[in-house]
JSON list of C-alpha atoms in Angstrom, two decimals:
[
{"chain": "A", "resi": 1, "resn": "MET", "atom": "CA", "xyz": [-62.64, 9.83, -104.61]},
{"chain": "A", "resi": 2, "resn": "ARG", "atom": "CA", "xyz": [-63.44, 6.63, -102.57]},
{"chain": "A", "resi": 3, "resn": "VAL", "atom": "CA", "xyz": [-64.82, 7.17, -98.97]},
{"chain": "A", "resi": 4, "resn": "ALA", "atom": "CA", "xyz": [-64.48, 4.96, -96.03]},
{"chain": "A", "resi": 5, "resn": "PRO", "atom": "CA", "xyz": [-67.36, 2.33, -95.54]},
{"chain": "A", "resi": 6, "resn": "ALA", "atom": "CA", "xyz": [-70.19, 2.94, -93.12]},
{"chain": "A", "resi": 7, "resn": "VAL", "atom": "CA", "xyz": [-69.45, 2.44, -89.45]},
{"chain": "A", "resi": 8, "resn": "GLN", "atom": "CA", "xyz": [-71.01, 3.09, -86.20]},
{"chain": "A", "resi": 9, "resn": "THR", "atom": "CA", "xyz": [-69.42, 2.73, -82.58]},
{"chain": "A", "resi": 10, "resn": "PRO", "atom": "CA", "xyz": [-70.97, 3.51, -79.10]},
{"chain": "A", "resi": 11, "resn": "SER", "atom": "CA", "xyz": [-69.40, 6.29, -76.93]},
{"chain": "A", "resi": 12, "resn": "ARG", "atom": "CA", "xyz": [-69.92, 6.04, -73.27]},
{"chain": "A", "resi": 13, "resn": "SER", "atom": "CA", "xyz": [-68.95, 9.05, -71.17]},
{"chain": "A", "resi": 14, "resn": "ALA", "atom": "CA", "xyz": [-68.57, 6.91, -68.00]},
{"chain": "A", "resi": 15, "resn": "GLY", "atom": "CA", "xyz": [-66.03, 4.91, -66.10]},
{"chain": "A", "resi": 16, "resn": "ALA", "atom": "CA", "xyz": [-62.47, 6.13, -66.36]},
{"chain": "A", "resi": 17, "resn": "TRP", "atom": "CA", "xyz": [-63.31, 9.04, -68.58]},
{"chain": "A", "resi": 18, "resn": "LEU", "atom": "CA", "xyz": [-65.77, 10.31, -66.34]},
{"chain": "A", "resi": 19, "resn": "HIS", "atom": "CA", "xyz": [-63.44, 10.13, -63.36]},
{"chain": "A", "resi": 20, "resn": "ILE", "atom": "CA", "xyz": [-60.84, 11.96, -65.23]},
{"chain": "A", "resi": 21, "resn": "GLN", "atom": "CA", "xyz": [-62.95, 14.81, -66.03]},
{"chain": "A", "resi": 22, "resn": "LEU", "atom": "CA", "xyz": [-64.19, 14.96, -62.38]},
{"chain": "A", "resi": 23, "resn": "ALA", "atom": "CA", "xyz": [-60.57, 15.08, -60.99]},
{"chain": "A", "resi": 24, "resn": "LEU", "atom": "CA", "xyz": [-59.72, 17.89, -63.44]},
{"chain": "A", "resi": 25, "resn": "TYR", "atom": "CA", "xyz": [-62.65, 19.91, -62.24]},
{"chain": "A", "resi": 26, "resn": "ALA", "atom": "CA", "xyz": [-61.83, 19.29, -58.52]},
{"chain": "A", "resi": 27, "resn": "LEU", "atom": "CA", "xyz": [-58.13, 20.05, -58.98]},
{"chain": "A", "resi": 28, "resn": "SER", "atom": "CA", "xyz": [-59.00, 23.24, -61.08]},
{"chain": "A", "resi": 29, "resn": "ALA", "atom": "CA", "xyz": [-61.22, 24.63, -58.58]},
{"chain": "A", "resi": 30, "resn": "ALA", "atom": "CA", "xyz": [-58.93, 23.64, -55.48]},
{"chain": "A", "resi": 31, "resn": "VAL", "atom": "CA", "xyz": [-55.91, 25.38, -57.04]},
{"chain": "A", "resi": 32, "resn": "ALA", "atom": "CA", "xyz": [-57.97, 28.50, -57.95]},
{"chain": "A", "resi": 33, "resn": "THR", "atom": "CA", "xyz": [-59.29, 28.67, -54.56]},
{"chain": "A", "resi": 34, "resn": "TRP", "atom": "CA", "xyz": [-55.89, 28.17, -52.92]},
{"chain": "A", "resi": 35, "resn": "TRP", "atom": "CA", "xyz": [-54.25, 30.79, -55.22]},
{"chain": "A", "resi": 36, "resn": "VAL", "atom": "CA", "xyz": [-56.95, 33.36, -54.54]},
{"chain": "A", "resi": 37, "resn": "GLY", "atom": "CA", "xyz": [-56.99, 32.75, -50.73]},
{"chain": "A", "resi": 38, "resn": "ALA", "atom": "CA", "xyz": [-53.14, 32.77, -50.67]},
{"chain": "A", "resi": 39, "resn": "GLN", "atom": "CA", "xyz": [-53.09, 36.07, -52.31]},
{"chain": "A", "resi": 40, "resn": "LEU", "atom": "CA", "xyz": [-55.70, 37.58, -50.14]},
{"chain": "A", "resi": 41, "resn": "LEU", "atom": "CA", "xyz": [-55.19, 36.03, -46.77]},
{"chain": "A", "resi": 42, "resn": "GLY", "atom": "CA", "xyz": [-51.99, 34.08, -46.79]},
{"chain": "A", "resi": 43, "resn": "ALA", "atom": "CA", "xyz": [-51.62, 30.52, -46.66]},
{"chain": "A", "resi": 44, "resn": "SER", "atom": "CA", "xyz": [-53.05, 28.73, -43.69]},
{"chain": "A", "resi": 45, "resn": "ALA", "atom": "CA", "xyz": [-54.56, 25.14, -42.62]},
{"chain": "A", "resi": 46, "resn": "TRP", "atom": "CA", "xyz": [-57.83, 26.57, -43.01]},
{"chain": "A", "resi": 47, "resn": "LEU", "atom": "CA", "xyz": [-57.22, 27.73, -46.62]},
{"chain": "A", "resi": 48, "resn": "ALA", "atom": "CA", "xyz": [-56.05, 24.17, -47.39]},
{"chain": "A", "resi": 49, "resn": "SER", "atom": "CA", "xyz": [-59.11, 22.84, -46.09]},
{"chain": "A", "resi": 50, "resn": "GLY", "atom": "CA", "xyz": [-61.42, 25.38, -47.78]},
{"chain": "A", "resi": 51, "resn": "SER", "atom": "CA", "xyz": [-59.55, 24.57, -51.16]},
{"chain": "A", "resi": 52, "resn": "LEU", "atom": "CA", "xyz": [-60.14, 21.03, -50.58]},
{"chain": "A", "resi": 53, "resn": "LEU", "atom": "CA", "xyz": [-63.91, 21.50, -49.97]},
{"chain": "A", "resi": 54, "resn": "CYS", "atom": "CA", "xyz": [-64.12, 23.75, -53.01]},
{"chain": "A", "resi": 55, "resn": "GLY", "atom": "CA", "xyz": [-62.61, 21.27, -55.13]},
{"chain": "A", "resi": 56, "resn": "LEU", "atom": "CA", "xyz": [-64.81, 18.61, -53.86]},
{"chain": "A", "resi": 57, "resn": "ALA", "atom": "CA", "xyz": [-67.90, 20.84, -54.42]},
{"chain": "A", "resi": 58, "resn": "ALA", "atom": "CA", "xyz": [-66.69, 21.46, -58.02]},
{"chain": "A", "resi": 59, "resn": "ALA", "atom": "CA", "xyz": [-66.40, 17.59, -58.67]},
{"chain": "A", "resi": 60, "resn": "LEU", "atom": "CA", "xyz": [-70.02, 17.03, -57.14]},
{"chain": "A", "resi": 61, "resn": "ALA", "atom": "CA", "xyz": [-71.47, 19.94, -59.31]},
{"chain": "A", "resi": 62, "resn": "ALA", "atom": "CA", "xyz": [-69.64, 18.63, -62.37]},
{"chain": "A", "resi": 63, "resn": "ARG", "atom": "CA", "xyz": [-70.91, 15.08, -61.62]},
{"chain": "A", "resi": 64, "resn": "LEU", "atom": "CA", "xyz": [-74.48, 16.36, -61.71]},
{"chain": "A", "resi": 65, "resn": "ALA", "atom": "CA", "xyz": [-73.90, 18.23, -64.98]},
{"chain": "A", "resi": 66, "resn": "LEU", "atom": "CA", "xyz": [-71.72, 15.80, -67.00]},
{"chain": "A", "resi": 67, "resn": "PRO", "atom": "CA", "xyz": [-74.02, 13.32, -68.82]},
{"chain": "A", "resi": 68, "resn": "ALA", "atom": "CA", "xyz": [-72.98, 9.56, -68.35]},
{"chain": "A", "resi": 69, "resn": "THR", "atom": "CA", "xyz": [-75.07, 8.35, -71.23]},
{"chain": "A", "resi": 70, "resn": "ALA", "atom": "CA", "xyz": [-74.21, 6.28, -74.05]},
{"chain": "A", "resi": 71, "resn": "SER", "atom": "CA", "xyz": [-74.03, 7.91, -77.32]},
{"chain": "A", "resi": 72, "resn": "ARG", "atom": "CA", "xyz": [-73.58, 6.48, -80.78]},
{"chain": "A", "resi": 73, "resn": "LEU", "atom": "CA", "xyz": [-71.26, 7.96, -83.35]},
{"chain": "A", "resi": 74, "resn": "ALA", "atom": "CA", "xyz": [-71.97, 7.12, -86.87]},
{"chain": "A", "resi": 75, "resn": "TRP", "atom": "CA", "xyz": [-70.30, 7.52, -90.41]},
{"chain": "A", "resi": 76, "resn": "ASP", "atom": "CA", "xyz": [-72.49, 6.82, -93.22]},
{"chain": "A", "resi": 77, "resn": "GLY", "atom": "CA", "xyz": [-70.45, 7.18, -96.09]},
{"chain": "A", "resi": 78, "resn": "GLY", "atom": "CA", "xyz": [-71.01, 11.02, -96.40]},
{"chain": "A", "resi": 79, "resn": "SER", "atom": "CA", "xyz": [-71.35, 12.55, -92.94]},
{"chain": "A", "resi": 80, "resn": "TRP", "atom": "CA", "xyz": [-70.71, 11.93, -89.28]},
{"chain": "A", "resi": 81, "resn": "ARG", "atom": "CA", "xyz": [-73.84, 11.49, -87.23]},
{"chain": "A", "resi": 82, "resn": "LEU", "atom": "CA", "xyz": [-74.04, 11.61, -83.30]},
{"chain": "A", "resi": 83, "resn": "GLN", "atom": "CA", "xyz": [-77.21, 10.07, -81.54]},
{"chain": "A", "resi": 84, "resn": "ALA", "atom": "CA", "xyz": [-77.61, 10.43, -77.75]},
{"chain": "A", "resi": 85, "resn": "PRO", "atom": "CA", "xyz": [-80.75, 8.84, -76.04]},
{"chain": "A", "resi": 86, "resn": "GLY", "atom": "CA", "xyz": [-83.61, 11.29, -76.01]},
{"chain": "A", "resi": 87, "resn": "ARG", "atom": "CA", "xyz": [-81.81, 13.74, -78.12]},
{"chain": "A", "resi": 88, "resn": "GLU", "atom": "CA", "xyz": [-82.21, 14.99, -81.67]},
{"chain": "A", "resi": 89, "resn": "GLU", "atom": "CA", "xyz": [-79.71, 13.36, -84.12]},
{"chain": "A", "resi": 90, "resn": "LEU", "atom": "CA", "xyz": [-76.78, 15.83, -84.91]},
{"chain": "A", "resi": 91, "resn": "VAL", "atom": "CA", "xyz": [-74.90, 15.97, -88.20]},
{"chain": "A", "resi": 92, "resn": "GLY", "atom": "CA", "xyz": [-71.38, 17.26, -88.00]},
{"chain": "A", "resi": 93, "resn": "ARG", "atom": "CA", "xyz": [-67.47, 16.94, -88.46]},
{"chain": "A", "resi": 94, "resn": "VAL", "atom": "CA", "xyz": [-65.24, 14.65, -86.31]},
{"chain": "A", "resi": 95, "resn": "ALA", "atom": "CA", "xyz": [-61.73, 15.49, -85.52]},
{"chain": "A", "resi": 96, "resn": "VAL", "atom": "CA", "xyz": [-59.27, 13.20, -83.56]},
{"chain": "A", "resi": 97, "resn": "MET", "atom": "CA", "xyz": [-57.65, 14.76, -80.68]},
{"chain": "A", "resi": 98, "resn": "LEU", "atom": "CA", "xyz": [-55.93, 11.94, -78.90]},
{"chain": "A", "resi": 99, "resn": "ASP", "atom": "CA", "xyz": [-55.18, 8.45, -80.29]},
{"chain": "A", "resi": 100, "resn": "LEU", "atom": "CA", "xyz": [-53.65, 5.95, -77.84]},
{"chain": "A", "resi": 101, "resn": "GLY", "atom": "CA", "xyz": [-54.10, 3.04, -80.37]},
{"chain": "A", "resi": 102, "resn": "ALA", "atom": "CA", "xyz": [-56.97, 1.22, -78.23]},
{"chain": "A", "resi": 103, "resn": "TRP", "atom": "CA", "xyz": [-58.61, 4.27, -76.86]},
{"chain": "A", "resi": 104, "resn": "MET", "atom": "CA", "xyz": [-59.46, 7.69, -78.66]},
{"chain": "A", "resi": 105, "resn": "LEU", "atom": "CA", "xyz": [-60.70, 11.02, -77.68]},
{"chain": "A", "resi": 106, "resn": "VAL", "atom": "CA", "xyz": [-62.60, 12.49, -80.80]},
{"chain": "A", "resi": 107, "resn": "CYS", "atom": "CA", "xyz": [-64.42, 16.07, -80.90]},
{"chain": "A", "resi": 108, "resn": "PHE", "atom": "CA", "xyz": [-67.56, 16.11, -82.63]},
{"chain": "A", "resi": 109, "resn": "ALA", "atom": "CA", "xyz": [-68.50, 19.61, -84.03]},
{"chain": "A", "resi": 110, "resn": "ALA", "atom": "CA", "xyz": [-72.33, 19.91, -85.01]},
{"chain": "A", "resi": 111, "resn": "GLN", "atom": "CA", "xyz": [-72.88, 21.46, -88.22]},
{"chain": "A", "resi": 112, "resn": "PRO", "atom": "CA", "xyz": [-74.51, 24.07, -88.45]},
{"chain": "A", "resi": 113, "resn": "ALA", "atom": "CA", "xyz": [-73.61, 24.83, -84.71]},
{"chain": "A", "resi": 114, "resn": "ALA", "atom": "CA", "xyz": [-75.98, 27.78, -84.32]},
{"chain": "A", "resi": 115, "resn": "ARG", "atom": "CA", "xyz": [-78.89, 25.46, -85.09]},
{"chain": "A", "resi": 116, "resn": "TYR", "atom": "CA", "xyz": [-78.25, 23.05, -82.20]},
{"chain": "A", "resi": 117, "resn": "GLY", "atom": "CA", "xyz": [-76.83, 25.63, -79.77]},
{"chain": "A", "resi": 118, "resn": "ARG", "atom": "CA", "xyz": [-74.09, 23.32, -78.73]},
{"chain": "A", "resi": 119, "resn": "GLY", "atom": "CA", "xyz": [-70.34, 23.62, -79.03]},
{"chain": "A", "resi": 120, "resn": "ALA", "atom": "CA", "xyz": [-68.02, 20.75, -79.46]},
{"chain": "A", "resi": 121, "resn": "VAL", "atom": "CA", "xyz": [-68.98, 17.32, -77.93]},
{"chain": "A", "resi": 122, "resn": "TRP", "atom": "CA", "xyz": [-65.90, 15.23, -76.80]},
{"chain": "A", "resi": 123, "resn": "LEU", "atom": "CA", "xyz": [-66.42, 11.54, -76.95]},
{"chain": "A", "resi": 124, "resn": "PRO", "atom": "CA", "xyz": [-64.27, 8.81, -75.61]},
{"chain": "A", "resi": 125, "resn": "LEU", "atom": "CA", "xyz": [-64.05, 6.02, -77.99]},
{"chain": "A", "resi": 126, "resn": "SER", "atom": "CA", "xyz": [-62.66, 2.43, -76.97]},
{"chain": "A", "resi": 127, "resn": "ARG", "atom": "CA", "xyz": [-61.77, -0.65, -78.88]},
{"chain": "A", "resi": 128, "resn": "ASN", "atom": "CA", "xyz": [-63.24, -2.39, -76.08]},
{"chain": "A", "resi": 129, "resn": "ALA", "atom": "CA", "xyz": [-66.88, -1.16, -76.91]},
{"chain": "A", "resi": 130, "resn": "ASP", "atom": "CA", "xyz": [-66.88, -2.67, -80.37]},
{"chain": "A", "resi": 131, "resn": "ALA", "atom": "CA", "xyz": [-63.86, -4.52, -81.37]},
{"chain": "A", "resi": 132, "resn": "THR", "atom": "CA", "xyz": [-65.09, -5.70, -84.73]},
{"chain": "A", "resi": 133, "resn": "ALA", "atom": "CA", "xyz": [-65.78, -2.11, -85.80]},
{"chain": "A", "resi": 134, "resn": "TRP", "atom": "CA", "xyz": [-62.59, -0.64, -84.52]},
{"chain": "A", "resi": 135, "resn": "PRO", "atom": "CA", "xyz": [-60.67, -1.01, -87.71]},
{"chain": "A", "resi": 136, "resn": "ALA", "atom": "CA", "xyz": [-63.30, 0.62, -90.00]},
{"chain": "A", "resi": 137, "resn": "LEU", "atom": "CA", "xyz": [-63.81, 3.35, -87.49]},
{"chain": "A", "resi": 138, "resn": "ARG", "atom": "CA", "xyz": [-60.05, 4.10, -87.50]},
{"chain": "A", "resi": 139, "resn": "VAL", "atom": "CA", "xyz": [-60.26, 4.01, -91.41]},
{"chain": "A", "resi": 140, "resn": "ALA", "atom": "CA", "xyz": [-63.15, 6.51, -91.32]},
{"chain": "A", "resi": 141, "resn": "LEU", "atom": "CA", "xyz": [-61.70, 8.79, -89.01]},
{"chain": "A", "resi": 142, "resn": "TYR", "atom": "CA", "xyz": [-58.55, 9.23, -90.73]},
{"chain": "A", "resi": 143, "resn": "ALA", "atom": "CA", "xyz": [-59.69, 8.95, -94.27]},
{"chain": "A", "resi": 144, "resn": "PRO", "atom": "CA", "xyz": [-60.23, 12.11, -96.55]},
{"chain": "A", "resi": 145, "resn": "GLN", "atom": "CA", "xyz": [-63.76, 13.51, -96.11]},
{"chain": "A", "resi": 146, "resn": "PRO", "atom": "CA", "xyz": [-65.89, 14.24, -99.14]},
{"chain": "A", "resi": 147, "resn": "ALA", "atom": "CA", "xyz": [-66.31, 17.86, -99.93]},
{"chain": "A", "resi": 148, "resn": "GLN", "atom": "CA", "xyz": [-69.32, 19.37, -98.25]},
{"chain": "A", "resi": 149, "resn": "HIS", "atom": "CA", "xyz": [-71.71, 21.13, -100.83]},
{"chain": "A", "resi": 150, "resn": "ALA", "atom": "CA", "xyz": [-72.93, 24.70, -99.60]},
{"chain": "A", "resi": 151, "resn": "ALA", "atom": "CA", "xyz": [-76.74, 24.83, -99.09]}
]
């Protein structure tokens, strides 16, 4: 079986993707606070203000916790690798979760997951980051993967 050629691309969890994540954290916290408060205390202007403050606090906490560093996703013809600055290189599987043509959201799952102690890593990929590698990256993401041999 032929495999896709080797390719690598940067992934930066900043910019619009970071703002979307922060907005989702803020909205989730504000709605949850509003719902609990309305059930216990009834709706009021104080509850609305408190919900907004909880949403803001959640967004600030998420901003401190979410990495805004550049990672590099690479396909070497046999496996996917993820390298983040200052961290050990991870080997794993990649699945495309959202494909908008010029922008993708992929999920990288380290193999074996227990060794690295992390779950899935969500990576935003953009054609603007490396336009010359974009076609090869799309081929590698959608091509059949070679069988993994049990160790």
